[in-house]
Amino acid sequence: MISKAAFFAFHIFVLVLLTLPSQASNAGQAGFDLPQPNGCYPIGTETVVLTDPHRSRDLLVTMWYPAVEDTSALAPYMDKKTADALAEEWKLQPDFQRLVRTHARLLAPIAVGNPFPVVLLEHGSSVVPAIYTVLAEGLASSGFIVVATNHPPDSLISVFPDGHELKFTPYWPAEADRRTQGVAMGKFADEVLVADVRFVLDQLQELNSHDHFWHAHLDLAKVGIVGHSMGGTTAALATKEESRILAGVNLDGSTYPGMNADIRPVPVHKPFLFLATEEHASGEARAREYIGSESNTYYVVVTGADHMSFTDAGLVSSRFTRDLKPDDSAFERALLTSILTRSLVQEFFAKYLKGTVAPDLDLIVRVDKK
């Protein structure tokens, strides 16, 4: 179980930077490759539109998966309309996305062999799934099929193949107090975002049964979920409520956003990993957001991280900021945290979806009884 003693400031993986090729000094306008995935598989990717007629709801879903070597085109980091919206929000250089090189190839053939475990990837509010590409590619290269849903109106923008787009719209009362807003956010997470998770799982079953490309490649008996910020809230609730999900990861999200003085513990009695910033971990209530088992609940505080450190944001912003020169030190810090995040999430899902060991996670992290 989580207790106030269960805070661990991570100082591991410092040596990672010594073994990674530095891209800090010559990225900028020359562009740069995202961190190299550390698994053994090449990566493929596809984006599809899933339509829920019962809720009159269309969802853009991007899938990264283990592939075979292929010569198809590398996937763009994101489409231009999405990049333009992100550039405006984050004050980035125009067309920055053209300078970011991914490692996934469009519609590369899926790797042969047994079906692969599935990891659902849930984005935070007012961002897009593409900013989790480092994590998604790492998981796919390690033998997971990653399924990232764009959830309007919580995402910054959803750009559909026919050209229409949906932009972020607040779904909480703007003039209400913080607690009332938090209740509205929690209601949205439970009634809309978790419902989207269930719908996507249903559609994955259909794809696995009837789609020519995906047939029999998804191991839907081994499903995990990882989310950041509001997506972390979604991951916690979905892990608790959805029997098809075996394990969950929350990257610095709350139980009910905004309810800082009124945390409602979520009884997640399944394997669960919480990566948090020092700011998030401060305060007695923060240590009690989740209730789980001592043997499989992990609560990790990442020293020096900020809320967006668990995404690609630091890598992108440090290279392509509009107003300042590229920041090499910020790039190196962002690289370290993104590699750390990817490594721990991969280990966690490998342990609970594949039955392998998690040496770094189990060596460093201990959770005391409450």
Short mmCIF file of C-alpha atoms in Angstrom, two decimals:
data_model
loop_
_atom_site.label_atom_id
_atom_site.label_comp_id
_atom_site.label_asym_id
_atom_site.label_seq_id
_atom_site.Cartn_x
_atom_site.Cartn_y
_atom_site.Cartn_z
CA MET A 1 0.00 0.00 0.00
CA ILE A 2 0.99 3.61 -0.41
CA SER A 3 2.06 5.46 2.69
CA LYS A 4 3.77 8.70 3.55
CA ALA A 5 7.00 6.73 3.74
CA ALA A 6 6.63 5.59 0.16
CA PHE A 7 8.42 8.49 -1.50
CA PHE A 8 11.60 7.65 -3.37
CA ALA A 9 13.68 10.31 -5.10
CA PHE A 10 15.24 8.65 -8.11
CA HIS A 11 18.92 9.21 -8.67
CA ILE A 12 19.41 6.23 -10.94
CA PHE A 13 20.02 6.29 -14.67
CA VAL A 14 22.42 9.21 -14.35
CA LEU A 15 24.89 7.20 -16.41
CA VAL A 16 22.36 6.80 -19.20
CA LEU A 17 23.46 10.09 -20.72
CA LEU A 18 27.03 8.85 -20.95
CA THR A 19 25.93 6.00 -23.19
CA LEU A 20 23.45 7.92 -25.37
CA PRO A 21 24.60 9.81 -28.46
CA SER A 22 24.31 13.50 -27.66
CA GLN A 23 21.99 15.41 -29.97
CA ALA A 24 21.98 18.61 -27.97
CA SER A 25 24.52 20.78 -29.72
CA ASN A 26 23.51 20.17 -33.33
CA ALA A 27 19.75 19.66 -33.19
CA GLY A 28 17.83 22.94 -33.60
CA GLN A 29 17.19 23.81 -37.21
CA ALA A 30 19.07 20.70 -38.37
CA GLY A 31 16.46 18.58 -36.65
CA PHE A 32 17.04 15.59 -34.46
CA ASP A 33 16.05 11.97 -34.04
CA LEU A 34 13.88 11.10 -31.09
CA PRO A 35 15.71 8.87 -28.59
CA GLN A 36 16.44 5.47 -30.07
CA PRO A 37 13.97 2.80 -28.90
CA ASN A 38 15.72 0.23 -26.74
CA GLY A 39 13.81 -2.92 -27.71
CA CYS A 40 14.62 -5.55 -30.30
CA TYR A 41 11.76 -4.91 -32.75
CA PRO A 42 11.47 -2.39 -35.57
CA ILE A 43 8.30 -0.28 -35.20
CA GLY A 44 5.24 0.21 -37.35
CA THR A 45 2.38 2.64 -36.86
CA GLU A 46 -1.14 3.27 -38.10
CA THR A 47 -3.84 5.80 -37.23
CA VAL A 48 -7.50 4.84 -37.59
CA VAL A 49 -10.85 6.46 -36.87
CA LEU A 50 -13.18 4.50 -34.62
CA THR A 51 -16.85 5.52 -34.59
CA ASP A 52 -19.14 4.89 -31.64
CA PRO A 53 -22.68 5.28 -33.06
CA HIS A 54 -24.30 4.92 -29.66
CA ARG A 55 -22.54 8.06 -28.41
CA SER A 56 -22.20 9.84 -31.78
CA ARG A 57 -18.48 9.97 -31.12
CA ASP A 58 -15.49 9.63 -33.45
CA LEU A 59 -12.07 8.83 -31.99
CA LEU A 60 -8.68 9.08 -33.66
CA VAL A 61 -6.59 6.15 -32.49
CA THR A 62 -2.87 5.77 -33.22
CA MET A 63 -1.26 2.36 -32.85
CA TRP A 64 2.46 1.62 -32.58
CA TYR A 65 3.44 -2.03 -32.86
CA PRO A 66 6.34 -4.48 -33.23
CA ALA A 67 7.11 -4.78 -36.93
CA VAL A 68 9.48 -6.41 -39.36
CA GLU A 69 12.18 -4.49 -41.23
CA ASP A 70 10.49 -2.42 -43.90
CA THR A 71 11.24 0.35 -46.38
CA SER A 72 7.97 2.23 -46.07
CA ALA A 73 8.08 5.90 -45.13
CA LEU A 74 8.93 6.96 -41.60
CA ALA A 75 5.88 8.28 -39.79
CA PRO A 76 5.70 12.05 -39.31
CA TYR A 77 5.93 13.21 -35.72
CA MET A 78 2.49 14.79 -36.13
CA ASP A 79 0.42 16.36 -38.89
CA LYS A 80 0.84 20.06 -39.73
CA LYS A 81 -2.47 21.25 -38.23
CA THR A 82 -1.68 19.52 -34.95
CA ALA A 83 1.85 20.91 -34.98
CA ASP A 84 0.57 24.43 -35.69
CA ALA A 85 -1.78 24.22 -32.71
CA LEU A 86 1.01 22.91 -30.47
CA ALA A 87 3.46 25.54 -31.75
CA GLU A 88 1.02 28.28 -30.82
CA GLU A 89 0.39 26.77 -27.40
CA TRP A 90 4.06 26.12 -26.56
CA LYS A 91 5.62 29.03 -28.53
CA LEU A 92 7.57 26.74 -30.85
CA GLN A 93 9.12 27.44 -34.24
CA PRO A 94 6.74 27.07 -37.20
CA ASP A 95 6.85 23.64 -38.85
CA PHE A 96 9.04 22.22 -36.07
CA GLN A 97 7.46 18.82 -36.67
CA ARG A 98 9.29 18.52 -40.00
CA LEU A 99 12.59 18.50 -38.12
CA VAL A 100 11.64 15.77 -35.63
CA ARG A 101 12.46 12.28 -36.88
CA THR A 102 10.60 9.27 -35.52
CA HIS A 103 11.54 5.57 -35.72
CA ALA A 104 8.18 4.09 -36.77
CA ARG A 105 7.32 3.23 -40.35
CA LEU A 106 3.84 3.71 -41.73
CA LEU A 107 1.93 0.43 -42.01
CA ALA A 108 5.03 -1.74 -41.77
CA PRO A 109 4.07 -5.42 -41.54
CA ILE A 110 3.44 -6.65 -38.00
CA ALA A 111 6.13 -8.90 -36.55
CA VAL A 112 5.40 -12.60 -36.74
CA GLY A 113 5.05 -14.86 -33.74
CA ASN A 114 2.71 -14.88 -30.78
CA PRO A 115 0.14 -12.13 -30.31
CA PHE A 116 1.51 -9.11 -28.45
CA PRO A 117 0.26 -7.64 -25.16
CA VAL A 118 -1.63 -4.36 -25.50
CA VAL A 119 -0.90 -1.09 -23.67
CA LEU A 120 -3.48 1.69 -23.88
CA LEU A 121 -1.93 5.19 -23.82
CA GLU A 122 -3.99 8.09 -22.42
CA HIS A 123 -2.98 11.72 -23.00
CA GLY A 124 -3.28 14.66 -20.62
CA SER A 125 -5.58 17.66 -21.01
CA SER A 126 -4.87 20.13 -23.82
CA VAL A 127 -2.10 18.04 -25.40
CA VAL A 128 -2.09 15.35 -28.11
CA PRO A 129 -1.03 11.68 -28.20
CA ALA A 130 1.98 12.45 -30.39
CA ILE A 131 3.88 14.05 -27.49
CA TYR A 132 4.20 10.57 -25.96
CA THR A 133 6.00 9.16 -29.01
CA VAL A 134 9.23 8.37 -27.14
CA LEU A 135 7.30 6.22 -24.66
CA ALA A 136 5.10 4.64 -27.34
CA GLU A 137 7.99 3.73 -29.62
CA GLY A 138 9.94 2.30 -26.71
CA LEU A 139 7.06 0.06 -25.68
CA ALA A 140 6.39 -1.07 -29.26
CA SER A 141 10.05 -1.93 -29.81
CA SER A 142 9.89 -4.03 -26.63
CA GLY A 143 7.03 -6.19 -27.88
CA PHE A 144 3.84 -4.31 -26.94
CA ILE A 145 1.09 -2.97 -29.17
CA VAL A 146 0.46 0.60 -28.01
CA VAL A 147 -2.99 2.10 -28.59
CA ALA A 148 -3.26 5.86 -28.07
CA THR A 149 -6.68 7.49 -28.21
CA ASN A 150 -7.23 11.19 -28.92
CA HIS A 151 -10.13 12.22 -26.64
CA PRO A 152 -11.98 15.37 -27.73
CA PRO A 153 -12.68 17.86 -26.25
CA ASP A 154 -9.89 17.09 -23.76
CA SER A 155 -7.11 16.98 -26.37
CA LEU A 156 -5.59 20.16 -27.78
CA ILE A 157 -6.84 19.22 -31.25
CA SER A 158 -8.13 16.22 -33.18
CA VAL A 159 -7.49 16.40 -36.94
CA PHE A 160 -9.48 13.80 -38.88
CA PRO A 161 -8.58 12.38 -42.32
CA ASP A 162 -11.41 14.29 -43.99
CA GLY A 163 -9.93 17.56 -42.75
CA HIS A 164 -12.36 18.49 -40.00
CA GLU A 165 -10.95 19.19 -36.58
CA LEU A 166 -12.09 19.39 -32.97
CA LYS A 167 -10.27 21.68 -30.55
CA PHE A 168 -9.91 21.69 -26.80
CA THR A 169 -12.99 22.92 -24.94
CA PRO A 170 -13.16 23.14 -21.12
CA TYR A 171 -15.76 20.78 -19.71
CA TRP A 172 -15.85 22.27 -16.22
CA PRO A 173 -17.63 25.41 -14.96
CA ALA A 174 -15.17 28.25 -15.56
CA GLU A 175 -16.40 30.46 -12.72
CA ALA A 176 -16.77 27.74 -10.09
CA ASP A 177 -14.39 27.13 -7.19
CA ARG A 178 -11.53 24.68 -7.63
CA ARG A 179 -13.27 21.82 -5.84
CA THR A 180 -16.41 22.14 -7.98
CA GLN A 181 -14.26 22.18 -11.09
CA GLY A 182 -12.46 19.10 -9.83
CA VAL A 183 -15.72 17.24 -9.36
CA ALA A 184 -16.68 18.08 -12.96
CA MET A 185 -13.31 16.85 -14.20
CA GLY A 186 -13.65 13.62 -12.27
CA LYS A 187 -17.13 13.10 -13.67
CA PHE A 188 -15.84 13.66 -17.20
CA ALA A 189 -13.00 11.20 -16.64
CA ASP A 190 -15.35 8.51 -15.35
CA GLU A 191 -18.26 9.03 -17.74
CA VAL A 192 -16.49 10.01 -20.97
CA LEU A 193 -12.82 9.03 -20.88
CA VAL A 194 -13.27 5.62 -19.23
CA ALA A 195 -16.21 5.01 -21.57
CA ASP A 196 -13.84 5.74 -24.47
CA VAL A 197 -11.38 3.20 -23.05
CA ARG A 198 -14.10 0.53 -22.92
CA PHE A 199 -15.21 1.34 -26.47
CA VAL A 200 -11.64 1.14 -27.80
CA LEU A 201 -11.16 -2.23 -26.10
CA ASP A 202 -14.35 -3.47 -27.77
CA GLN A 203 -13.09 -2.25 -31.14
CA LEU A 204 -9.72 -3.90 -30.63
CA GLN A 205 -11.55 -7.17 -30.15
CA GLU A 206 -13.30 -6.60 -33.49
CA LEU A 207 -10.02 -5.78 -35.22
CA ASN A 208 -8.36 -8.83 -33.71
CA SER A 209 -11.19 -11.06 -34.91
CA HIS A 210 -12.05 -9.64 -38.32
CA ASP A 211 -9.49 -7.12 -39.62
CA HIS A 212 -7.07 -8.50 -42.20
CA PHE A 213 -4.10 -6.47 -40.95
CA TRP A 214 -4.61 -6.92 -37.19
CA HIS A 215 -6.13 -10.41 -37.13
CA ALA A 216 -4.85 -12.48 -34.17
CA HIS A 217 -1.96 -10.09 -33.43
CA LEU A 218 -3.37 -8.53 -30.25
CA ASP A 219 -3.23 -10.47 -26.99
CA LEU A 220 -6.33 -9.02 -25.36
CA ALA A 221 -5.93 -11.28 -22.34
CA LYS A 222 -2.89 -9.11 -21.45
CA VAL A 223 -3.93 -5.46 -21.42
CA GLY A 224 -2.34 -2.60 -19.50
CA ILE A 225 -2.93 1.15 -19.49
CA VAL A 226 -0.65 4.14 -18.98
CA GLY A 227 -1.75 7.77 -18.78
CA HIS A 228 -0.32 11.18 -18.02
CA SER A 229 -2.02 13.96 -16.02
CA MET A 230 -5.74 13.68 -16.81
CA GLY A 231 -4.83 10.51 -18.68
CA GLY A 232 -3.31 9.23 -15.44
CA THR A 233 -6.64 9.80 -13.75
CA THR A 234 -8.26 7.88 -16.59
CA ALA A 235 -5.72 5.07 -16.24
CA ALA A 236 -6.38 4.72 -12.51
CA LEU A 237 -10.15 4.69 -12.87
CA ALA A 238 -10.07 2.32 -15.85
CA THR A 239 -7.70 -0.06 -14.05
CA LYS A 240 -10.11 -0.13 -11.12
CA GLU A 241 -13.32 -0.44 -13.12
CA GLU A 242 -12.46 -2.41 -16.26
CA SER A 243 -11.85 -6.12 -15.73
CA ARG A 244 -9.98 -6.47 -19.03
CA ILE A 245 -7.18 -4.20 -17.77
CA LEU A 246 -4.64 -6.08 -15.67
CA ALA A 247 -2.19 -3.30 -14.69
CA GLY A 248 -1.98 0.49 -14.80
CA VAL A 249 0.50 3.37 -14.75
CA ASN A 250 -0.23 6.97 -13.75
CA LEU A 251 2.29 9.61 -14.83
CA ASP A 252 1.72 12.49 -12.40
CA GLY A 253 -2.08 12.53 -12.52
CA SER A 254 -4.50 13.00 -9.63
CA THR A 255 -7.41 10.94 -8.40
CA TYR A 256 -9.84 13.77 -9.14
CA PRO A 257 -8.03 16.82 -10.58
CA GLY A 258 -8.52 19.98 -8.57
CA MET A 259 -9.71 18.28 -5.40
CA ASN A 260 -6.42 18.85 -3.59
CA ALA A 261 -8.01 19.08 -0.15
CA ASP A 262 -10.46 16.26 -0.71
CA ILE A 263 -8.61 13.35 -2.27
CA ARG A 264 -10.74 10.27 -2.75
CA PRO A 265 -8.54 7.16 -2.67
CA VAL A 266 -9.07 4.89 -5.65
CA PRO A 267 -8.89 1.25 -4.54
CA VAL A 268 -6.78 -0.16 -7.37
CA HIS A 269 -6.22 -3.72 -6.22
CA LYS A 270 -4.18 -4.56 -9.30
CA PRO A 271 -0.54 -3.91 -10.15
CA PHE A 272 -0.11 -0.14 -10.32
CA LEU A 273 2.80 2.24 -10.87
CA PHE A 274 2.65 5.94 -10.00
CA LEU A 275 5.44 8.21 -11.29
CA ALA A 276 5.19 11.64 -9.69
CA THR A 277 7.00 14.95 -9.44
CA GLU A 278 8.26 16.18 -6.08
CA GLU A 279 5.59 18.88 -6.16
CA HIS A 280 2.84 16.34 -6.71
CA ALA A 281 4.17 14.12 -3.94
CA SER A 282 4.17 16.90 -1.34
CA GLY A 283 1.42 16.86 1.28
CA GLU A 284 -0.13 14.09 3.32
CA ALA A 285 -3.15 13.60 1.05
CA ARG A 286 -1.04 13.04 -2.06
CA ALA A 287 0.42 9.86 -0.63
CA ARG A 288 -3.03 8.37 -0.26
CA GLU A 289 -4.44 8.79 -3.74
CA TYR A 290 -4.28 5.07 -4.46
CA ILE A 291 -4.78 2.02 -2.31
CA GLY A 292 -3.23 -1.20 -3.50
CA SER A 293 -1.27 -4.21 -2.39
CA GLU A 294 2.18 -3.92 -0.87
CA SER A 295 3.55 -6.47 -3.30
CA ASN A 296 2.58 -4.75 -6.55
CA THR A 297 2.00 -1.02 -5.92
CA TYR A 298 4.86 1.31 -6.81
CA TYR A 299 5.08 5.01 -5.96
CA VAL A 300 8.10 6.72 -7.52
CA VAL A 301 9.06 10.37 -7.09
CA VAL A 302 11.35 11.61 -9.86
CA THR A 303 13.77 14.24 -8.59
CA GLY A 304 13.84 17.47 -10.59
CA ALA A 305 10.98 16.52 -12.91
CA ASP A 306 8.12 18.85 -13.74
CA HIS A 307 4.64 17.85 -14.83
CA MET A 308 5.51 17.68 -18.53
CA SER A 309 8.79 15.80 -18.02
CA PHE A 310 6.95 12.50 -18.60
CA THR A 311 6.21 13.55 -22.20
CA ASP A 312 8.32 14.65 -25.18
CA ALA A 313 7.68 18.29 -24.25
CA GLY A 314 11.10 19.04 -22.78
CA LEU A 315 12.93 17.53 -25.75
CA VAL A 316 10.85 19.46 -28.26
CA SER A 317 10.73 22.77 -26.39
CA SER A 318 14.46 22.84 -25.64
CA ARG A 319 15.22 22.38 -29.36
CA PHE A 320 12.51 24.39 -31.09
CA THR A 321 11.49 27.21 -28.77
CA ARG A 322 10.53 30.32 -30.73
CA ASP A 323 11.95 33.02 -28.47
CA LEU A 324 15.16 31.58 -27.05
CA LYS A 325 18.23 29.73 -28.27
CA PRO A 326 18.24 25.94 -28.00
CA ASP A 327 19.02 24.95 -24.42
CA ASP A 328 21.51 22.08 -24.30
CA SER A 329 21.24 21.55 -20.54
CA ALA A 330 17.43 21.49 -20.67
CA PHE A 331 17.65 19.00 -23.52
CA GLU A 332 19.92 16.69 -21.53
CA ARG A 333 17.64 16.85 -18.47
CA ALA A 334 14.60 16.11 -20.63
CA LEU A 335 16.42 13.23 -22.30
CA LEU A 336 17.33 11.69 -18.95
CA THR A 337 13.77 11.88 -17.60
CA SER A 338 12.17 10.55 -20.78
CA ILE A 339 14.57 7.59 -20.83
CA LEU A 340 13.92 6.94 -17.14
CA THR A 341 10.16 7.09 -17.64
CA ARG A 342 10.29 4.78 -20.63
CA SER A 343 12.51 2.27 -18.83
CA LEU A 344 10.38 2.01 -15.68
CA VAL A 345 7.09 1.79 -17.59
CA GLN A 346 8.55 -0.91 -19.86
CA GLU A 347 9.81 -2.90 -16.87
CA PHE A 348 6.47 -2.62 -15.10
CA PHE A 349 4.44 -3.89 -18.06
CA ALA A 350 7.01 -6.57 -18.88
CA LYS A 351 6.63 -7.87 -15.33
CA TYR A 352 2.83 -7.83 -15.15
CA LEU A 353 1.86 -8.52 -18.77
CA LYS A 354 4.73 -10.79 -19.84
CA GLY A 355 5.83 -12.34 -16.54
CA THR A 356 9.45 -11.20 -16.78
CA VAL A 357 11.57 -9.47 -14.14
CA ALA A 358 11.76 -5.75 -13.34
CA PRO A 359 15.26 -5.43 -11.87
CA ASP A 360 15.50 -1.64 -11.59
CA LEU A 361 11.93 -1.14 -10.40
CA ASP A 362 12.08 -3.87 -7.78
CA LEU A 363 15.60 -3.08 -6.67
CA ILE A 364 15.01 0.60 -5.98
CA VAL A 365 11.33 0.94 -5.13
CA ARG A 366 9.76 -0.32 -1.94
CA VAL A 367 6.28 0.53 -0.71
CA ASP A 368 5.60 0.41 3.03
CA LYS A 369 2.40 -0.73 4.63
CA LYS A 370 -0.05 2.03 5.37
#
